[in-house]
Structure formats: C-alpha cells, structure tokens
Short mmCIF file of C-alpha atoms in Angstrom, two decimals:
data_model
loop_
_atom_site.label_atom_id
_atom_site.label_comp_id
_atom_site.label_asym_id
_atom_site.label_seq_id
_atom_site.Cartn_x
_atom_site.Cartn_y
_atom_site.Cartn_z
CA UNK S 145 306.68 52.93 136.82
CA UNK S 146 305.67 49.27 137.64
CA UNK S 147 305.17 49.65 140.80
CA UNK S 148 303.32 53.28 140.81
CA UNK S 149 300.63 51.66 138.43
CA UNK S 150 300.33 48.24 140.66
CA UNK S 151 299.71 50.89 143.49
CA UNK S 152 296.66 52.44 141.87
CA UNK S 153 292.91 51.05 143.15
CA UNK S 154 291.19 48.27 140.60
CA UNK S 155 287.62 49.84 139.89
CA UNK S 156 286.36 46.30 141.30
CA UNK S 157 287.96 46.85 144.59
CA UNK S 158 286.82 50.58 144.86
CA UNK S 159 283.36 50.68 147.24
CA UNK S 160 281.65 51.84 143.60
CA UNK S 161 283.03 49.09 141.62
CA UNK S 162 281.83 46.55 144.76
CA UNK S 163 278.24 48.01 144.61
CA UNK S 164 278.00 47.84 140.63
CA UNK S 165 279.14 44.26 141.38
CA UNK S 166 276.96 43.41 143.64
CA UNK S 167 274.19 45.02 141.77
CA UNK S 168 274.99 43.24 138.52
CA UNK S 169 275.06 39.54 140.22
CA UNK S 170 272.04 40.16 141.73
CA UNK S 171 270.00 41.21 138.60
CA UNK S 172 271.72 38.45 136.52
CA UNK S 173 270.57 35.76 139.17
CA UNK S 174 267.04 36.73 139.01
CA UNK S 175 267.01 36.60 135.48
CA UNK S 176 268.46 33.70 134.54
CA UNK S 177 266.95 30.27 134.03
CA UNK S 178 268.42 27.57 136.50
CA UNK S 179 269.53 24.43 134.89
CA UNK S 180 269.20 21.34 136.51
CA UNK S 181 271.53 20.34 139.39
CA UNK S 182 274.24 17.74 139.84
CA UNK S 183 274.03 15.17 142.57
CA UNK S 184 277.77 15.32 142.27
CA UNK S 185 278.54 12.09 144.96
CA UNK S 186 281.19 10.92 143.43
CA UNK S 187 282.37 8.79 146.37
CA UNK S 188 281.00 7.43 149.93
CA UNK S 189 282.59 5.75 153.43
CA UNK S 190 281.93 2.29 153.61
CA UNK S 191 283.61 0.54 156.77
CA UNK S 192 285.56 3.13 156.85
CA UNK S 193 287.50 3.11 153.37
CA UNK S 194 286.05 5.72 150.83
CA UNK S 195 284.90 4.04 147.93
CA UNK S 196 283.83 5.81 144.78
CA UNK S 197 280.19 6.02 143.53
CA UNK S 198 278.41 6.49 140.22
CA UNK S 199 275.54 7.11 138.54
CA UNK S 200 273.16 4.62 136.72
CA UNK S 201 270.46 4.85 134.68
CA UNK S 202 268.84 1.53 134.75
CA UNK S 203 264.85 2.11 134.24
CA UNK S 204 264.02 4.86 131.69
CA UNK S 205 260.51 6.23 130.89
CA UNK S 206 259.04 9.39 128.99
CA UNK S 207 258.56 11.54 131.74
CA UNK S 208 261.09 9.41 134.75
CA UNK S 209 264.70 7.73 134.60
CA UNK S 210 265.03 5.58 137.51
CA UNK S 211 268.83 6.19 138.97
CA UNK S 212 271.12 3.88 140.37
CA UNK S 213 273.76 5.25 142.50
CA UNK S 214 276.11 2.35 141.99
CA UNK S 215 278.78 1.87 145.18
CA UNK S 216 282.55 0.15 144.10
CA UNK S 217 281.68 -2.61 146.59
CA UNK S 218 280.91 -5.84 147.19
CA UNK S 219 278.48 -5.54 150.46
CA UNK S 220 274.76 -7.35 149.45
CA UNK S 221 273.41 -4.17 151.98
CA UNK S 222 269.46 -3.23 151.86
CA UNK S 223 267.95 -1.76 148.47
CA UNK S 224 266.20 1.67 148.68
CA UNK S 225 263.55 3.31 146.24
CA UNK S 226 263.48 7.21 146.94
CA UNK S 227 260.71 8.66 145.22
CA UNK S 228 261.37 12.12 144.98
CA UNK S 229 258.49 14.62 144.69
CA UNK S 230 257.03 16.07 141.38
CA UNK S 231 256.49 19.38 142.86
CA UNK S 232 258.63 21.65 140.79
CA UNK S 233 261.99 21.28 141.93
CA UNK S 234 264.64 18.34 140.63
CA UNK S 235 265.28 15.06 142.48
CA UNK S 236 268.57 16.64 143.26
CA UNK S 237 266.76 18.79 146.46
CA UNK S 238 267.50 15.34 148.15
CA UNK S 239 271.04 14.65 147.83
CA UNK S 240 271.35 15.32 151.51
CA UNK S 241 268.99 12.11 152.20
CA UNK S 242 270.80 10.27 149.42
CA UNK S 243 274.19 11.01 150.76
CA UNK S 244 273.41 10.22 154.05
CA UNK S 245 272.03 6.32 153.25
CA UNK S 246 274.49 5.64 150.69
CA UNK S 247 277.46 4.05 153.09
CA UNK S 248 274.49 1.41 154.49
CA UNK S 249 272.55 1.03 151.27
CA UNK S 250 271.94 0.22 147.87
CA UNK S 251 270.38 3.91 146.32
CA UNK S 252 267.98 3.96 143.38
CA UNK S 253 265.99 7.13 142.79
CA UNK S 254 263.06 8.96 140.66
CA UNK S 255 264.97 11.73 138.32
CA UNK S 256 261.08 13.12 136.96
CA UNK S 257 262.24 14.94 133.75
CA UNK S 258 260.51 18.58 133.10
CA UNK S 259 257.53 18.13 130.94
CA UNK S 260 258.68 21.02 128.94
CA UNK S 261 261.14 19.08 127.33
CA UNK S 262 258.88 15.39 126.62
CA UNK S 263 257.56 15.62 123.22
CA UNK S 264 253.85 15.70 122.76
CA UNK S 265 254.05 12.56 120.88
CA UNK S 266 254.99 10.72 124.14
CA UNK S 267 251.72 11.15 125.03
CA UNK S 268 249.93 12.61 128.75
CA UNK S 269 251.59 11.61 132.32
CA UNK S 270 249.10 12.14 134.95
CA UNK S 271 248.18 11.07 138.48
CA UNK S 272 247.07 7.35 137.23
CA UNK S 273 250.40 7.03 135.39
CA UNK S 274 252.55 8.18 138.30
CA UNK S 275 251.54 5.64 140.13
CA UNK S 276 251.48 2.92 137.58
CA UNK S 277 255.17 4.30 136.95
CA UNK S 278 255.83 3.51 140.76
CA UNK S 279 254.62 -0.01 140.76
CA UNK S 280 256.74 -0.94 137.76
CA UNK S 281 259.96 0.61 139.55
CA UNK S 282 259.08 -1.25 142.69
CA UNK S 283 258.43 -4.58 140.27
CA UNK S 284 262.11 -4.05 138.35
CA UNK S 285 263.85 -3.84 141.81
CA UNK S 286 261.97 -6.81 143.05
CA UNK S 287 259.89 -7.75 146.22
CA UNK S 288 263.75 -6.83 148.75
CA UNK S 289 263.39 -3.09 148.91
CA UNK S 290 262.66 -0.61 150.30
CA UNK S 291 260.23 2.44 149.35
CA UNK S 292 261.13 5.92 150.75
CA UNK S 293 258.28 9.02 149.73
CA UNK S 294 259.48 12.17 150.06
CA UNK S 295 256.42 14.64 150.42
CA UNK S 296 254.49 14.59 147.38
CA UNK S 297 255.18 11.29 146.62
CA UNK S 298 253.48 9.43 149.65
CA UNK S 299 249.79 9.61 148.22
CA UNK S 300 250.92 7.67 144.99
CA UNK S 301 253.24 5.35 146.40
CA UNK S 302 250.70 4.58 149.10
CA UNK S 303 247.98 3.92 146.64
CA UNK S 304 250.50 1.96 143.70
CA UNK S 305 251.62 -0.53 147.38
CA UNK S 306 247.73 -0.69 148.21
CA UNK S 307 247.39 -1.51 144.48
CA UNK S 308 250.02 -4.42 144.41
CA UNK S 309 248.74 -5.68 147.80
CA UNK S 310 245.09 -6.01 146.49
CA UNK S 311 246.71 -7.98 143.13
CA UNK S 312 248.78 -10.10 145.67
CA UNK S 313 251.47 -8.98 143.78
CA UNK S 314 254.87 -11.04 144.35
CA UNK S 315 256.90 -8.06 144.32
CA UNK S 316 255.22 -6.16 147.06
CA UNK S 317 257.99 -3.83 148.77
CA UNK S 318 259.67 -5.18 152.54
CA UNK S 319 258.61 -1.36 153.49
CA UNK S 320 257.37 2.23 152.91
CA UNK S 321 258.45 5.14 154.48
CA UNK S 322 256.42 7.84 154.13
CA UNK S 323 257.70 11.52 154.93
CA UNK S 324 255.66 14.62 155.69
CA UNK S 325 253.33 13.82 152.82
CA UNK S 326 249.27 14.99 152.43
CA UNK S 327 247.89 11.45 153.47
CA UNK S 328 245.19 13.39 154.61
CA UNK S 329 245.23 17.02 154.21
CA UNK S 330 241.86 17.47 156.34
CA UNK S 331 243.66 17.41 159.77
CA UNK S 332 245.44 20.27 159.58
CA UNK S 333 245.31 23.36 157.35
CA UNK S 334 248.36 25.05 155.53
CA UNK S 335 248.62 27.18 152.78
CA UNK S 336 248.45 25.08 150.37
CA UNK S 337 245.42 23.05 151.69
CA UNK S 338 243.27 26.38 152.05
CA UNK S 339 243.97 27.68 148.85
CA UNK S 340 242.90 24.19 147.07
CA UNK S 341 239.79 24.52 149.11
CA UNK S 342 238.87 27.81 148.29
CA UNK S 343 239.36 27.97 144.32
CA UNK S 344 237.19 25.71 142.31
CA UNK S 345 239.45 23.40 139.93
CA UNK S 346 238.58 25.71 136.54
CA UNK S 347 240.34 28.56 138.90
CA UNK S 348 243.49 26.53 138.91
CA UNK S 349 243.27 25.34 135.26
CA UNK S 350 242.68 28.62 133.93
CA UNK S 351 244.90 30.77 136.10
CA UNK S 352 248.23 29.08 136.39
CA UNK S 353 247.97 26.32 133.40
CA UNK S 354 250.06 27.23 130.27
CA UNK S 355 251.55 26.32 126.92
CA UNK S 356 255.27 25.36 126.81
CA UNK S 357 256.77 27.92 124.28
CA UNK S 358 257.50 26.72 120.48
CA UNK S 359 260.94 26.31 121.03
CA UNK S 360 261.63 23.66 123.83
CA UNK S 361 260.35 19.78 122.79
CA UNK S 362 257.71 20.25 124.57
CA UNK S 363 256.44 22.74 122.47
CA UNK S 364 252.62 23.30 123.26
CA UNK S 365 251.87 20.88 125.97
CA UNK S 366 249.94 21.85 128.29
CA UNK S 367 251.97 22.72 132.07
CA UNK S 368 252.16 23.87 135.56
CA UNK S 369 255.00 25.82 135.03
CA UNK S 370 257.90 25.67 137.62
CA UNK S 371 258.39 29.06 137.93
CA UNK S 372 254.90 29.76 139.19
CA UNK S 373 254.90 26.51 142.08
CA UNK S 374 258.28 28.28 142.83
CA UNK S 375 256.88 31.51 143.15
CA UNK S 376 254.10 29.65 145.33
CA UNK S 377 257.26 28.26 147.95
CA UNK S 378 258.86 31.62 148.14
CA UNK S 379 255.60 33.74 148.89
CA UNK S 380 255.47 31.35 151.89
CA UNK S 381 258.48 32.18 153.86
CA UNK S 382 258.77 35.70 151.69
CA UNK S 383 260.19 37.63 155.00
CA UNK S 384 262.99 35.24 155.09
CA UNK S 385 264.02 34.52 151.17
CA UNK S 386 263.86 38.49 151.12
CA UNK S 387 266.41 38.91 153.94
CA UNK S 388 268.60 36.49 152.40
CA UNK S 389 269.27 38.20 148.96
CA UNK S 390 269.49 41.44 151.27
CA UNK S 391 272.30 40.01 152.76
CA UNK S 392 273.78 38.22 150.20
CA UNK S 393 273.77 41.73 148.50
CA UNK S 394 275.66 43.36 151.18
CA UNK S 395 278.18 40.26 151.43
CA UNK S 396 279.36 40.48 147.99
CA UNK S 397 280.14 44.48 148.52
CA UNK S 398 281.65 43.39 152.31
CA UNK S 399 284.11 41.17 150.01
CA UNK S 400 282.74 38.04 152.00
CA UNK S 401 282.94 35.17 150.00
CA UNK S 402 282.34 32.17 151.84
CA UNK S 403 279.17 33.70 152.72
CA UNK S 404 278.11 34.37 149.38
CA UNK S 405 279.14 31.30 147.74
CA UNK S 406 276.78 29.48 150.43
CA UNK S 407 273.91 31.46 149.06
CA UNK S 408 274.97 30.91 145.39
CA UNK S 409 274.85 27.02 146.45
CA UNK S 410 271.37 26.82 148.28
CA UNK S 411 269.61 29.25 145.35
CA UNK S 412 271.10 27.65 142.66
CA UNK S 413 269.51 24.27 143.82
CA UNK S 414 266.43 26.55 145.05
CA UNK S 415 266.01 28.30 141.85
CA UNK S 416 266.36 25.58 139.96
CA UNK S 417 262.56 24.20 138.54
CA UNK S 418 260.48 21.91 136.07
CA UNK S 419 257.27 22.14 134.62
CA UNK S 420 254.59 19.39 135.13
CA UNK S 421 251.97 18.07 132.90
CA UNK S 422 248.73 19.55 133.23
CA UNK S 423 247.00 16.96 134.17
CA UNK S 424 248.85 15.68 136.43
CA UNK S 425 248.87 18.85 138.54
CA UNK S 426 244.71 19.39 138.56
CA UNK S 427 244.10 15.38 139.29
CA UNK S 428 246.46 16.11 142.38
CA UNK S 429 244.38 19.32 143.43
CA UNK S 430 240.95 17.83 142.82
CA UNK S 431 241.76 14.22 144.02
CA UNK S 432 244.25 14.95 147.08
CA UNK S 433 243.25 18.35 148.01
CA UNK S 434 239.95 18.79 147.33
CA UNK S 435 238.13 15.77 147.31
CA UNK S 436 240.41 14.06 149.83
CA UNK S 437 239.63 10.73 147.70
CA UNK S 438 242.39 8.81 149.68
CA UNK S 439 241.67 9.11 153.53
CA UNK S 440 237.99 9.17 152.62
CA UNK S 441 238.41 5.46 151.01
CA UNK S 442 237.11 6.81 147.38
CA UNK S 443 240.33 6.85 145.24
CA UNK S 444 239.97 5.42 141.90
CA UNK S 445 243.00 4.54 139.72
CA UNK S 446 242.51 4.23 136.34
CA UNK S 447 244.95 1.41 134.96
CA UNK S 448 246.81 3.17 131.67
CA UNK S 449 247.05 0.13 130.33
CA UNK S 450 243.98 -0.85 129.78
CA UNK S 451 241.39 2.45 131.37
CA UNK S 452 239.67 0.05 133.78
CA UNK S 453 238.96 1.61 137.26
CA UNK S 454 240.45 0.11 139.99
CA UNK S 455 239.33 0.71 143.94
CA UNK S 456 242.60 1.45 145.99
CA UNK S 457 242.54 0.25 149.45
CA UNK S 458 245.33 0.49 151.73
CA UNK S 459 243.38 -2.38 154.00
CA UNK S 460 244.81 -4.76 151.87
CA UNK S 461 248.39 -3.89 152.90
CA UNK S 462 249.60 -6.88 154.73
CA UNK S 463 252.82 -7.51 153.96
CA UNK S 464 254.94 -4.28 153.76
CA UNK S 465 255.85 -2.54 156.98
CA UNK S 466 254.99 1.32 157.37
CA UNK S 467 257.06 3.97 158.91
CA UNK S 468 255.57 7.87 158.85
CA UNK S 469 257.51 10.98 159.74
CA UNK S 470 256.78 14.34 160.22
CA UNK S 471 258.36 17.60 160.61
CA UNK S 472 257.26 19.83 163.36
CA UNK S 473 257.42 23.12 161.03
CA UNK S 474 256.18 21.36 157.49
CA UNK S 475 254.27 24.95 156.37
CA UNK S 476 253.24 22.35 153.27
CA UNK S 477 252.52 18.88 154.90
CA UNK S 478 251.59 19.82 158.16
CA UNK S 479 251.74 17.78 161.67
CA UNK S 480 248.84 15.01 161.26
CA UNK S 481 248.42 14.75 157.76
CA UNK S 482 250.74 11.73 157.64
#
C-alpha cells in the first residue's frame, strides 16, 4: 500500500501545481516590502590565509552609522571611506566593491538609515547636513584615508573636501575617488537630467513628496519615498526588468532552481529601498540638477551648526589627490559628467 501511494504525483510536481507555484511567488514578491540587506562578509583572503571579518559600528548619527568592517589581522594596510549613495537603495548595493578591497584595506562605510524610521524629533537631514556629516566622518578617521563616492555621493563629498581644504583643515583626506557621479550634469543628458530640467521644483515637491504613515517612527515626516525612485530605476531599463520576471516565471514551473534563486538574490537586493528626507531630495534637484550650482562655481553650503553661508570651491583643493571614473553605459551619470 506504501509503495502504491509513494507512486502517486504530489500536486506541486504536477505542471498545474508548478504554474499555481509559480504564480503565487510571483504575486507575493511584488507585494511584499523588502527589508534591508545583509552585507554578510563574514571572512576575507589576506596573504593568502582566510581571515574572518566583522562588522563595526564606530560613528553613529540620526540619519548615518558609519561601519567598520573590522579584518582579524594585524596588517597597518590603507584606510578607505566608501560613501555610498542616498538614492533609495541600502549601502548594501556595494558589497561587491567592499568585498573586493577588503583583503588590501581597512573598510569603513556610510549605512544612511531610511528616513521613515528617524523620529521627527531628530530634526531635518538635508543637502547642507550630508555634507557636514561627510566632513566629520573624514575628521574621525583622520587626515590617512581614503574617500571613495559612489554616484550620488561625489557632489557632497567633493564640496565637504573643497570645504576642509578652504578651512586648511588638518584632516584633509590623502584622496577622493569619485565614480560616475553628476559633477556636472550639463555635458551630457540622461533621463534623469532631462526630467529635472523640464519640471519646475513645486512639480517635484508636490508630485512625488509624501507623509511617512502613522505607524513607522517616522510618522509624518515629510519623504521621497523609495518605492517611487525605485519605480524611477526600473522604468529605465523596463524592457529588460520585464523579461527577467518573465523568465524567472517560467524557471520556477521548468523546476530550475539555480536560475531562480539568482533572481531571488539580485531582486531581493534590487527591491530592497529607503525613503529620504524631503529636503534633502529637492536641494539635490534644484542645486545639482537644475541650477548646476557646483560646476558653475555658485554652491553655497550652509554650516548646520551655526546657518552661516559658506562659498565651496574646489580650487582650494591642494592636498588630496583625485581619481574619476566612469562607466561607458551609466543611463544615470552619464560619460562626461565626472
């Protein structure tokens, strides 16, 4: 009797029960709210030996926690700042460039926290306070590293270095590196660029600006919400994000799991998104995008501390090297804007 039972078809391994499956995976993954990621690098080869690595928290602000990834070794070898971007996704979108320094460095980076979950009482975060937040990481890691800018982060860090150099600041950085970032969005046009130029600022603030909901710490501040910057990224490349879940669809009925667990791991980081502050999203669009205050030598920061207005002026950069890079397909920073 055992063995005529064992011999009947599962429902899951019928073609219907694949296809209900498949159809109830799909709908629950685009319904669901991402959490955010782990970097998960536990460990690291150092001359050769693996060594084990963990994670530090050793600078910690409202809306930022500045993370140490801490190496079991004794090597004295080159101190990094990666500042990853504010742009709606989680630091984590760069544990690819993290892994890949860690066996020759010494890895701190910018974990921004959604502004959905900082209480109001811990006040605004916008464009001025970014960068004052990046000079006082640079000034707790002292005047031997190294400052990486992923993207978004390359206008602030450029103007918080320009800053320091202009104070003659003792704990100017050895070097910047600034990657595919909107130095200058004027010299060539993407998506993102046009649609900055063509909507006045009150378009932005009154079309994609919102409350965070009464439940979350957050409750009421005023956000760009993640979803809608992610919804921004996907409409981009929508042909090819679209073909993916199509596929991904028909791999879970073909039984193919390796292929569908790769999905599952690139979406689940993909998916995954914060809210910024509101004001920190419109200074970016008026300041970078639209007024191009930076390239055109007009930027302006306004020092939190005490609200005097300070000219920034990257001439005054003398004693921290620069290195730029570009990607030949950036569809957000495009060739020349760096």
């Amino acid at each position: 009797m055992a063995k005529v039972m064992a011999a009947q078809p599962v429902l899951r391994d019928t073609a219907y029960g694949r296809f209900m499956g498949a159809s109830a995976e799909m709908f629950e993954r685009t319904t669901r709210r991402f959490g955010q990621p782990e970097f998960g690098l536990d460990s690291t080869v150092i001359g050769g030996k693996t060594v084990s690595v963990t994670e530090q928290a050793v600078l910690e602000k409202p809306f930022c926690t500045l993370t140490r990834f801490v190496r079991q070794t004794d090597r004295k070898d080159p101190k990094v700042l990666i500042v990853a971007p504010l742009s709606g996704h989680f630091a984590t979108l760069l544990r690819g460039t993290v892994e890949a320094l860690l066996p020759h460095h010494d890895i701190h980076i910018t974990e921004w926290v959604d502004a959905r979950l900082v209480p109001q009482s811990d006040g605004r975060f916008n464009l001025d306070d970014y960068v004052a937040y990046v000079m006082d990481f640079i000034r707790h890691l002292g005047p031997d590293v190294h400052v990486m800018a992923v993207c978004q982060p390359a206008v602030p860090v450029f103007a918080a270095i320009s800053l320091m150099a202009g104070l003659n600041d003792e704990k100017q950085p050895l070097s910047m590196t600034l990657m595919g970032g909107p130095i200058d969005p004027r010299v060539s046009k993407t998506a993102v660029t046009q649609l900055a130029e063509q909507r006045p600022l009150s378009w932005f603030e009154n079309t994609v600006i919102a409350q965070v909901p009464a439940w979350y710490p957050g409750a009421f501040r005023r956000v760009y919400p993640g979803f809608v910057q992610l919804s921004g990224f996907m409409s981009m490349n929508l042909d090819r994000h679209t073909q993916s879940h199509m596929q991904f669809f028909q791999h879970l009925i073909e039984g193919d799991g390796d292929s569908a667990e790769a999905h599952r791991r690139f979406y689940n980081e993909y998916m995954a998104v914060m809210d910024l502050t509101a004001e920190f999203y419109l200074q970016t669009v008026k300041y970078v995008f639209q007024k191009h205050a930076l390239p055109r030598g007009e930027l302006k920061w306004r020092n939190p501390a005490n609200g005097r207005l300070v000219d920034v002026n990257p001439a005054k950069i003398r004693k921290t090297a620069l290195l730029t890079v570009e990607g030949e397909l950036d569809d957000i920073s495009a060739l020349g804007q760096t």
